[in-house]
Amino acid sequence: MGNLICMTKKDTRDNNHGSKSKRMGRSQRKLLAEEEFLHRQALSMALQQHQLSQRFDGSMSRRIGSTSSRRRNLSDPFSNGKQLWKEAKINAEMYQFLNVVVTVKVLLKNYRHGSMLLLSSRLQHRKTCRAACACIWRIPYSAPDFLENIKLNKFVLVHGEGFGAWCWYKTIALLEEAGLVPIAIDLTGSGIDLADTNSVTTLAEYSKPLISYLENLPEDEQVILVGHSTGGACVSYALEHCPQKISKAIFLCATMVSDGQRPFDVFAEELGSTERFMQESQFLIHGNGKDKPPTGFMFEKQQMKGLYFNQSPTKDVALAMVSMRPIPLGPVMEKLSLSPEKYGTGRRFFIQTLDDRALSPDVQEKLVRDSPPERVFKIKGSDHCPFFSKPQSLHKILLEIARIP
């Protein structure tokens, strides 16, 4: 690799001599010139970094040895070994720096701008990567533009029916790598919350972990709230009860119901009317006995795969199959009371999933028409779980919403 980076102009001309150079277009010559300029800049920057580290990294006596040690005969094995070790360390540092430069250059060619910013933020804690970025763009390294434009950096992620905080693992990783702060909540009786699902009978009880988190935030702190599927009802509930804590509310293929509606009403087209579902559904759970009203429901695995995960990777489907819990029936059957003064003043955004079989695109369109949000975003090729099937697309939209003034 060192030979490649230190190639001279003469070497470049010799290697491209003959008929091949004649066929080379203007864009190819420009690319070679840019490559050569990059390598020279990289080498220059590496040398500069080394010189600065020599100047400021501790005392000279500690770095190159005392005056007496410099008077030692060159045949002194201790002195020679120490010097060789130093030279090897310097060469390793320079090689690491140049390797980062070339790696970032290659990624710049093959990745879109947004992905490259993500990569830069992933590596920005490394001194060599900061210098490499400065070398490539010939400007001092700074935080990506999208971070500077985001006023609020905390995302609170609310899962949907049967899921838990675990379902956001890809989104959490992407947001953290972008320098943001994701918080995933386990609703009552979900994820690793120890409450019995059969005992959760109201939306207030179901949403309690979310409301408690919002109420315990510092007085002047706000968050961006993201709710998936029936988690949208919890987001609406939070907008009504803690509006001052929520800067923006994002409904991800979620039950963005109107005042007086039940979350279940949104799914009625797929699951049938409430009455029919309660009478005929084979998925109901009678936690208090067969002679008592049902307390929850749980789809069979094959049905779940078809409804929720028709575009999701196999590994994520397997994770969901061993992690999902029964869905408490009470919260999804409860009518929401939403006021224009609180819920109505919240900033709402809706993300549609266009290959969704649990909440069809037509139903999502109806939700948007009945209660228009500030903006609508769409994810092509996503099933009902974009955090599995289209995590990068979802991440991009979350950042875009966060940047909106």
Coordinates of N, CA and C in Angstrom, one line a residue, residues 156-365:
V156 N -37.5 9.3 21.9 CA -38.1 8.3 22.8 C -38.9 7.4 21.9
L157 N -38.6 6.1 21.9 CA -39.1 5.1 21.0 C -40.1 4.3 21.7
V158 N -41.4 4.2 21.2 CA -42.5 3.5 21.8 C -42.9 2.4 20.9
H159 N -42.8 1.1 21.3 CA -43.1 0.0 20.5 C -44.6 -0.2 20.3
G160 N -45.0 -1.1 19.4 CA -46.3 -1.4 19.2 C -46.8 -2.7 19.9
E161 N -48.0 -3.2 19.5 CA -48.6 -4.3 20.2 C -47.7 -5.6 20.1
G162 N -47.5 -6.2 21.3 CA -46.7 -7.4 21.4 C -45.2 -7.3 21.4
F163 N -44.8 -6.1 20.9 CA -43.3 -5.9 20.9 C -42.8 -5.3 22.2
G164 N -41.5 -5.0 22.2 CA -40.9 -4.4 23.4 C -39.8 -3.4 22.9
A165 N -39.1 -2.9 23.8 CA -38.0 -2.0 23.4 C -37.0 -2.7 22.5
W166 N -36.9 -4.0 22.6 CA -35.9 -4.7 21.8 C -36.1 -4.6 20.3
C167 N -37.3 -4.3 19.9 CA -37.5 -4.2 18.4 C -36.8 -3.0 17.8
W168 N -36.4 -2.1 18.6 CA -35.8 -0.9 18.1 C -34.2 -1.0 18.0
Y169 N -33.7 -2.2 18.1 CA -32.2 -2.3 18.3 C -31.5 -1.7 17.1
K170 N -32.0 -1.8 15.9 CA -31.3 -1.3 14.7 C -31.4 0.3 14.7
T171 N -32.5 0.8 15.0 CA -32.8 2.2 15.1 C -31.9 2.8 16.2
I172 N -31.9 2.2 17.3 CA -31.0 2.7 18.4 C -29.6 2.8 18.0
A173 N -29.1 1.7 17.4 CA -27.7 1.7 16.9 C -27.4 2.9 15.9
L174 N -28.3 3.1 15.0 CA -28.1 4.1 14.0 C -28.2 5.5 14.6
L175 N -29.1 5.7 15.5 CA -29.2 7.0 16.1 C -28.0 7.3 17.0
E176 N -27.5 6.3 17.7 CA -26.4 6.5 18.6 C -25.1 6.8 17.7
E177 N -25.0 6.1 16.6 CA -23.8 6.3 15.7 C -23.9 7.7 15.1
A178 N -25.1 8.3 15.0 CA -25.2 9.6 14.4 C -25.0 10.7 15.5
G179 N -24.7 10.3 16.7 CA -24.5 11.3 17.8 C -25.8 11.7 18.5
L180 N -26.9 10.9 18.3 CA -28.1 11.3 19.0 C -28.4 10.3 20.2
V181 N -29.5 10.6 20.9 CA -29.8 9.9 22.1 C -31.1 9.2 22.0
P182 N -31.1 7.9 21.7 CA -32.4 7.1 21.6 C -32.7 6.5 23.0
I183 N -34.0 6.6 23.4 CA -34.5 6.0 24.6 C -35.6 5.1 24.2
A184 N -35.5 3.8 24.4 CA -36.6 2.8 24.0 C -37.3 2.4 25.3
I185 N -38.6 2.5 25.3 CA -39.4 2.3 26.5 C -40.1 0.9 26.4
D186 N -40.2 0.2 27.5 CA -41.0 -1.0 27.6 C -42.3 -0.6 28.2
L187 N -43.4 -0.7 27.5 CA -44.7 -0.4 28.1 C -45.1 -1.5 29.1
T188 N -46.1 -1.2 29.9 CA -46.5 -2.1 30.9 C -46.9 -3.5 30.4
G189 N -46.3 -4.6 30.9 CA -46.6 -5.9 30.4 C -45.9 -6.2 29.1
S190 N -44.9 -5.4 28.7 CA -44.3 -5.7 27.4 C -42.8 -5.8 27.6
G191 N -42.1 -6.4 26.6 CA -40.6 -6.5 26.7 C -40.2 -7.2 27.9
I192 N -39.4 -6.6 28.7 CA -38.9 -7.2 29.9 C -39.6 -6.6 31.2
D193 N -40.7 -5.8 30.9 CA -41.5 -5.4 32.1 C -42.2 -6.6 32.7
L194 N -42.2 -6.6 34.0 CA -42.6 -7.8 34.7 C -44.1 -7.9 35.0
A195 N -44.8 -6.9 34.6 CA -46.3 -6.9 34.8 C -46.9 -8.0 34.0
D196 N -48.0 -8.6 34.5 CA -48.8 -9.6 33.8 C -49.6 -8.9 32.8
T197 N -49.5 -9.4 31.5 CA -50.3 -8.8 30.5 C -51.8 -8.8 30.8
N198 N -52.2 -9.8 31.4 CA -53.7 -10.0 31.7 C -54.2 -9.0 32.7
S199 N -53.3 -8.3 33.4 CA -53.7 -7.4 34.4 C -53.7 -5.9 33.9
V200 N -53.3 -5.7 32.6 CA -53.3 -4.4 32.0 C -54.6 -4.1 31.3
T201 N -55.4 -3.3 31.9 CA -56.8 -3.1 31.4 C -57.1 -1.7 30.9
T202 N -56.2 -0.7 31.1 CA -56.5 0.6 30.6 C -55.3 1.2 29.9
L203 N -55.5 2.2 29.1 CA -54.4 2.8 28.3 C -53.5 3.6 29.2
A204 N -54.1 4.2 30.3 CA -53.3 4.9 31.3 C -52.3 3.9 31.9
E205 N -52.7 2.8 32.3 CA -51.8 1.8 32.9 C -50.8 1.3 31.9
Y206 N -51.2 1.0 30.7 CA -50.3 0.6 29.7 C -49.2 1.6 29.3
S207 N -49.6 2.9 29.4 CA -48.7 3.9 29.0 C -47.9 4.5 30.2
K208 N -48.1 3.9 31.4 CA -47.5 4.5 32.6 C -45.9 4.6 32.5
P209 N -45.2 3.6 32.0 CA -43.7 3.8 31.9 C -43.3 5.0 31.0
L210 N -44.1 5.3 29.9 CA -43.8 6.4 29.0 C -44.1 7.7 29.7
I211 N -45.3 7.8 30.4 CA -45.7 9.0 31.1 C -44.8 9.3 32.2
S212 N -44.4 8.3 33.0 CA -43.4 8.5 34.1 C -42.1 9.1 33.6
Y213 N -41.6 8.5 32.5 CA -40.4 9.0 31.9 C -40.5 10.5 31.5
L214 N -41.6 10.9 30.8 CA -41.7 12.2 30.4 C -41.9 13.2 31.6
E215 N -42.6 12.8 32.6 CA -42.8 13.6 33.8 C -41.5 13.8 34.6
N216 N -40.6 12.9 34.5 CA -39.4 13.0 35.2 C -38.2 13.7 34.5
L217 N -38.5 14.2 33.3 CA -37.5 14.9 32.5 C -37.3 16.3 33.2
P218 N -36.1 16.9 33.0 CA -35.9 18.3 33.5 C -37.0 19.2 33.0
E219 N -37.2 20.2 33.7 CA -38.4 21.1 33.4 C -38.4 21.7 32.0
D220 N -37.2 22.0 31.5 CA -37.1 22.7 30.2 C -36.7 21.7 29.1
E221 N -36.7 20.4 29.3 CA -36.3 19.5 28.3 C -37.5 18.9 27.6
Q222 N -37.3 18.8 26.2 CA -38.3 18.1 25.4 C -37.7 17.0 24.6
V223 N -38.5 16.1 24.0 CA -38.1 15.0 23.3 C -38.9 14.9 22.0
I224 N -38.3 14.1 21.1 CA -39.0 13.7 19.9 C -39.6 12.3 20.2
L225 N -40.9 12.1 20.1 CA -41.6 10.9 20.5 C -42.0 10.1 19.2
V226 N -41.6 8.8 19.2 CA -41.9 8.0 18.0 C -42.7 6.8 18.5
G227 N -43.9 6.6 17.9 CA -44.7 5.5 18.2 C -45.0 4.6 17.1
H228 N -44.9 3.3 17.3 CA -45.1 2.3 16.2 C -46.4 1.6 16.4
S229 N -47.2 1.4 15.4 CA -48.5 0.7 15.4 C -49.4 1.1 16.5
T230 N -49.9 0.3 17.4 CA -50.7 0.7 18.5 C -50.0 1.6 19.5
G231 N -48.7 1.6 19.4 CA -47.9 2.6 20.2 C -48.3 4.0 19.9
G232 N -48.9 4.2 18.7 CA -49.4 5.5 18.4 C -50.4 6.0 19.3
A233 N -51.3 5.1 19.9 CA -52.3 5.5 20.9 C -51.6 6.0 22.1
C234 N -50.5 5.4 22.5 CA -49.7 5.9 23.7 C -49.1 7.3 23.4
V235 N -48.7 7.5 22.2 CA -48.1 8.8 21.8 C -49.2 9.9 21.9
S236 N -50.4 9.5 21.4 CA -51.6 10.5 21.5 C -51.9 10.7 22.9
Y237 N -51.9 9.7 23.7 CA -52.2 9.9 25.2 C -51.1 10.8 25.8
A238 N -49.9 10.6 25.4 CA -48.8 11.5 26.0 C -49.0 12.9 25.5
L239 N -49.3 13.1 24.3 CA -49.6 14.5 23.8 C -50.7 15.2 24.6
E240 N -51.6 14.4 25.0 CA -52.8 15.0 25.8 C -52.3 15.3 27.2
H241 N -51.5 14.4 27.8 CA -51.1 14.6 29.2 C -49.8 15.2 29.5
C242 N -48.9 15.2 28.5 CA -47.6 15.9 28.7 C -47.2 16.7 27.5
P243 N -48.0 17.6 27.0 CA -47.7 18.2 25.7 C -46.5 19.1 25.8
Q244 N -46.2 19.6 26.9 CA -45.0 20.5 27.1 C -43.7 19.8 27.0
K245 N -43.7 18.4 27.1 CA -42.5 17.6 27.0 C -42.2 17.1 25.6
I246 N -43.1 17.3 24.7 CA -43.0 16.7 23.4 C -42.8 17.7 22.3
S247 N -41.7 17.8 21.7 CA -41.4 18.7 20.6 C -42.1 18.3 19.3
K248 N -41.9 17.0 19.0 CA -42.5 16.4 17.8 C -43.0 15.0 18.1
A249 N -44.1 14.6 17.5 CA -44.7 13.3 17.7 C -44.7 12.6 16.3
I250 N -44.0 11.5 16.2 CA -43.9 10.7 15.0 C -44.7 9.5 15.1
F251 N -45.7 9.3 14.2 CA -46.5 8.1 14.1 C -46.0 7.2 13.0
L252 N -45.4 6.1 13.4 CA -44.8 5.2 12.4 C -45.8 4.0 12.1
C253 N -46.5 4.1 10.9 CA -47.6 3.2 10.6 C -48.4 2.9 11.8
A254 N -48.8 4.0 12.5 CA -49.4 3.9 13.8 C -50.9 4.3 13.9
T255 N -51.5 4.0 15.0 CA -52.9 4.3 15.2 C -53.0 5.8 15.6
M256 N -53.0 6.7 14.7 CA -53.2 8.1 14.9 C -54.7 8.4 14.9
V257 N -55.3 8.0 16.0 CA -56.8 8.1 16.1 C -57.2 9.5 16.4
S258 N -58.5 9.7 16.1 CA -59.1 11.0 16.5 C -59.8 10.9 17.8
D259 N -60.3 12.0 18.3 CA -61.0 12.0 19.6 C -62.2 11.1 19.5
G260 N -62.3 10.2 20.6 CA -63.5 9.3 20.6 C -63.2 8.0 19.9
Q261 N -62.1 7.8 19.3 CA -61.8 6.5 18.6 C -61.0 5.6 19.4
R262 N -61.1 4.3 19.1 CA -60.3 3.3 19.8 C -59.2 2.9 18.9
P263 N -58.0 2.5 19.4 CA -56.9 2.0 18.5 C -57.3 0.8 17.7
F264 N -58.2 0.0 18.3 CA -58.6 -1.2 17.5 C -59.4 -0.9 16.3
D265 N -60.1 0.3 16.3 CA -60.9 0.7 15.1 C -60.1 0.8 13.9
V266 N -58.8 1.1 14.0 CA -57.9 1.3 12.9 C -57.7 0.0 12.2
F267 N -57.7 -1.1 13.0 CA -57.4 -2.4 12.4 C -58.6 -3.2 12.0
A268 N -59.8 -2.6 12.2 CA -61.1 -3.3 11.9 C -61.2 -3.8 10.5
E269 N -60.6 -3.1 9.5 CA -60.7 -3.5 8.1 C -59.9 -4.8 7.9
E270 N -58.8 -5.0 8.6 CA -58.1 -6.3 8.5 C -58.6 -7.4 9.4
L271 N -59.1 -7.0 10.6 CA -59.4 -8.0 11.6 C -60.9 -8.2 11.8
G272 N -61.7 -7.3 11.1 CA -63.2 -7.4 11.2 C -63.7 -6.4 12.3
S273 N -64.9 -6.3 12.5 CA -65.5 -5.4 13.5 C -65.1 -5.8 14.9
T274 N -65.3 -4.9 15.8 CA -64.9 -5.3 17.2 C -65.8 -6.4 17.7
E275 N -67.1 -6.3 17.4 CA -68.0 -7.4 17.9 C -67.6 -8.7 17.3
R276 N -67.4 -8.8 16.0 CA -67.0 -10.0 15.4 C -65.7 -10.6 15.9
F277 N -64.7 -9.7 16.1 CA -63.4 -10.2 16.6 C -63.6 -10.7 18.0
M278 N -64.4 -10.1 18.8 CA -64.5 -10.6 20.2 C -65.3 -11.9 20.3
Q279 N -66.1 -12.1 19.3 CA -67.0 -13.3 19.4 C -66.3 -14.5 18.7
E280 N -65.6 -14.3 17.6 CA -65.1 -15.4 16.7 C -63.6 -15.6 16.7
S281 N -62.9 -14.6 17.2 CA -61.4 -14.7 17.1 C -60.9 -15.9 17.9
Q282 N -60.0 -16.6 17.2 CA -59.3 -17.8 17.9 C -58.1 -17.3 18.6
F283 N -57.7 -16.0 18.5 CA -56.5 -15.5 19.1 C -56.7 -14.9 20.5
L284 N -57.9 -14.9 20.9 CA -58.2 -14.2 22.2 C -57.6 -15.1 23.4
I285 N -57.2 -14.4 24.4 CA -56.7 -15.0 25.6 C -57.6 -14.6 26.8
H286 N -58.1 -15.6 27.5 CA -59.0 -15.4 28.7 C -58.1 -15.7 29.9
G287 N -57.4 -14.6 30.3 CA -56.5 -14.7 31.5 C -57.2 -14.9 32.8
N288 N -58.5 -14.5 32.9 CA -59.2 -14.6 34.1 C -60.2 -15.8 34.1
G289 N -60.1 -16.6 33.1 CA -61.0 -17.8 33.0 C -61.9 -17.6 31.8
K290 N -62.4 -18.7 31.3 CA -63.2 -18.8 30.0 C -64.5 -18.1 30.2
D291 N -65.0 -18.0 31.5 CA -66.3 -17.4 31.7 C -66.2 -15.9 31.9
K292 N -65.0 -15.4 31.8 CA -64.8 -13.9 32.0 C -64.4 -13.3 30.6
P293 N -64.5 -12.0 30.5 CA -64.1 -11.4 29.2 C -62.7 -11.6 28.9
P294 N -62.3 -11.6 27.6 CA -60.9 -11.8 27.3 C -60.0 -10.7 27.8
T295 N -58.8 -11.0 28.0 CA -57.8 -10.0 28.6 C -56.8 -9.7 27.6
G296 N -56.6 -10.4 26.5 CA -55.6 -10.1 25.5 C -55.7 -11.0 24.3
F297 N -54.8 -10.9 23.4 CA -54.8 -11.7 22.2 C -53.4 -11.9 21.7
M298 N -53.2 -13.0 20.9 CA -51.9 -13.3 20.4 C -52.0 -14.1 19.1
F299 N -51.5 -13.5 18.0 CA -51.6 -14.2 16.7 C -50.7 -15.5 16.7
E300 N -51.0 -16.4 15.9 CA -50.2 -17.6 15.7 C -48.9 -17.1 14.9
K301 N -47.9 -17.9 15.0 CA -46.6 -17.5 14.4 C -46.7 -17.3 12.8
Q302 N -47.4 -18.2 12.2 CA -47.5 -18.0 10.7 C -48.3 -16.8 10.3
Q303 N -49.4 -16.5 11.1 CA -50.2 -15.4 10.9 C -49.4 -14.1 11.1
M304 N -48.6 -14.1 12.2 CA -47.8 -13.0 12.5 C -46.8 -12.7 11.4
K305 N -46.1 -13.7 10.9 CA -45.2 -13.5 9.8 C -45.8 -12.9 8.6
G306 N -47.0 -13.3 8.2 CA -47.7 -12.8 7.1 C -48.2 -11.4 7.3
L307 N -48.6 -11.0 8.5 CA -49.1 -9.7 8.8 C -48.0 -8.6 9.0
Y308 N -47.0 -9.0 9.8 CA -46.0 -8.1 10.3 C -44.7 -8.1 9.5
F309 N -44.3 -9.2 9.1 CA -42.9 -9.4 8.7 C -42.7 -9.9 7.3
N310 N -43.6 -9.5 6.4 CA -43.5 -10.0 5.0 C -42.3 -9.5 4.2
Q311 N -41.6 -8.5 4.7 CA -40.4 -8.0 4.1 C -39.2 -8.0 5.0
S312 N -39.3 -8.5 6.2 CA -38.3 -8.4 7.2 C -37.3 -9.6 7.0
P313 N -36.0 -9.3 7.4 CA -35.0 -10.4 7.3 C -35.3 -11.6 8.3
T314 N -34.9 -12.7 7.9 CA -35.3 -14.0 8.6 C -34.8 -13.9 10.0
K315 N -33.6 -13.4 10.3 CA -33.1 -13.3 11.6 C -33.9 -12.4 12.5
D316 N -34.4 -11.3 12.0 CA -35.3 -10.4 12.8 C -36.6 -11.1 13.1
V317 N -37.1 -11.8 12.1 CA -38.4 -12.6 12.3 C -38.2 -13.6 13.4
A318 N -37.1 -14.3 13.4 CA -36.8 -15.3 14.4 C -36.7 -14.6 15.8
L319 N -36.1 -13.4 15.9 CA -36.0 -12.7 17.1 C -37.4 -12.3 17.6
A320 N -38.2 -11.9 16.7 CA -39.6 -11.5 17.1 C -40.4 -12.7 17.6
M321 N -40.2 -13.8 17.0 CA -41.0 -15.0 17.3 C -40.7 -15.5 18.8
V322 N -39.5 -15.2 19.2 CA -39.1 -15.7 20.6 C -39.2 -14.5 21.6
S323 N -39.6 -13.3 21.2 CA -39.6 -12.2 22.0 C -41.0 -11.5 22.2
M324 N -41.9 -11.7 21.3 CA -43.2 -11.0 21.4 C -44.0 -11.6 22.5
R325 N -44.8 -10.8 23.1 CA -45.7 -11.2 24.2 C -47.1 -10.9 23.8
P326 N -48.1 -11.5 24.6 CA -49.5 -11.3 24.3 C -49.8 -9.8 24.4
I327 N -50.8 -9.4 23.6 CA -51.2 -8.0 23.5 C -52.4 -7.7 24.5
P328 N -52.2 -6.8 25.5 CA -53.4 -6.5 26.4 C -54.5 -5.9 25.6
L329 N -55.7 -6.5 25.8 CA -56.9 -6.1 25.0 C -57.5 -4.7 25.5
G330 N -57.5 -4.5 26.8 CA -58.1 -3.3 27.3 C -57.6 -2.0 26.7
P331 N -56.3 -1.8 26.6 CA -55.8 -0.5 26.1 C -56.2 -0.3 24.6
V332 N -56.3 -1.3 23.8 CA -56.6 -1.1 22.4 C -58.1 -1.0 22.1
M333 N -58.9 -1.3 23.2 CA -60.3 -1.2 23.0 C -60.9 0.1 23.7
E334 N -60.0 0.9 24.3 CA -60.4 2.1 25.0 C -60.5 3.3 24.1
K335 N -61.5 4.0 24.2 CA -61.7 5.2 23.4 C -60.9 6.4 24.0
L336 N -60.2 7.1 23.1 CA -59.3 8.1 23.6 C -60.1 9.5 23.7
S337 N -59.7 10.2 24.7 CA -60.3 11.6 24.8 C -59.2 12.6 24.6
L338 N -59.3 13.2 23.4 CA -58.2 14.1 22.9 C -58.8 15.5 22.7
S339 N -58.1 16.5 23.3 CA -58.6 17.9 23.3 C -57.9 18.7 22.2
P340 N -58.5 19.7 21.6 CA -57.8 20.6 20.7 C -56.7 21.4 21.4
E341 N -56.9 21.7 22.7 CA -56.0 22.6 23.4 C -54.6 21.9 23.7
K342 N -54.7 20.6 23.8 CA -53.4 19.9 24.2 C -53.0 19.0 23.0
Y343 N -53.7 17.9 22.7 CA -53.4 17.1 21.6 C -53.4 17.8 20.3
G344 N -54.3 18.7 20.1 CA -54.5 19.4 18.9 C -53.4 20.4 18.6
T345 N -52.6 20.8 19.6 CA -51.5 21.8 19.3 C -50.2 21.1 19.1
G346 N -50.2 19.8 19.3 CA -48.9 19.0 19.1 C -48.5 18.9 17.6
R347 N -47.2 18.9 17.4 CA -46.6 18.8 16.0 C -46.6 17.3 15.7
R348 N -47.4 16.8 14.8 CA -47.5 15.4 14.4 C -47.0 15.2 13.0
F349 N -46.3 14.0 12.9 CA -45.7 13.6 11.6 C -46.1 12.1 11.4
F350 N -46.4 11.7 10.2 CA -46.8 10.4 10.0 C -45.9 9.7 8.9
I351 N -45.4 8.5 9.2 CA -44.6 7.7 8.3 C -45.4 6.5 7.8
Q352 N -45.6 6.5 6.5 CA -46.4 5.4 5.9 C -45.5 4.3 5.4
T353 N -45.9 3.0 5.6 CA -45.2 1.9 5.1 C -46.0 1.3 4.0
L354 N -45.4 1.2 2.8 CA -46.2 0.9 1.6 C -46.4 -0.5 1.2
D355 N -45.7 -1.4 1.9 CA -46.0 -2.9 1.7 C -46.4 -3.5 3.0
D356 N -47.3 -2.8 3.7 CA -47.8 -3.2 5.0 C -49.1 -4.0 4.9
R357 N -49.1 -5.2 5.5 CA -50.2 -6.1 5.5 C -51.0 -6.0 6.8
A358 N -50.5 -5.5 7.8 CA -51.2 -5.3 9.1 C -52.0 -4.1 9.1
L359 N -51.4 -3.0 8.6 CA -52.1 -1.7 8.5 C -51.9 -1.2 7.0
S360 N -52.8 -1.5 6.2 CA -52.7 -1.3 4.7 C -52.4 0.1 4.4
P361 N -51.8 0.4 3.3 CA -51.6 1.8 2.8 C -52.9 2.6 2.7
D362 N -53.9 1.9 2.3 CA -55.2 2.6 2.2 C -55.7 3.1 3.6
V363 N -55.6 2.2 4.6 CA -56.0 2.6 5.9 C -55.1 3.7 6.5
Q364 N -53.8 3.7 6.2 CA -52.9 4.7 6.6 C -53.3 6.1 5.9
E365 N -53.6 6.0 4.7 CA -54.1 7.2 4.0 C -55.3 7.8 4.6

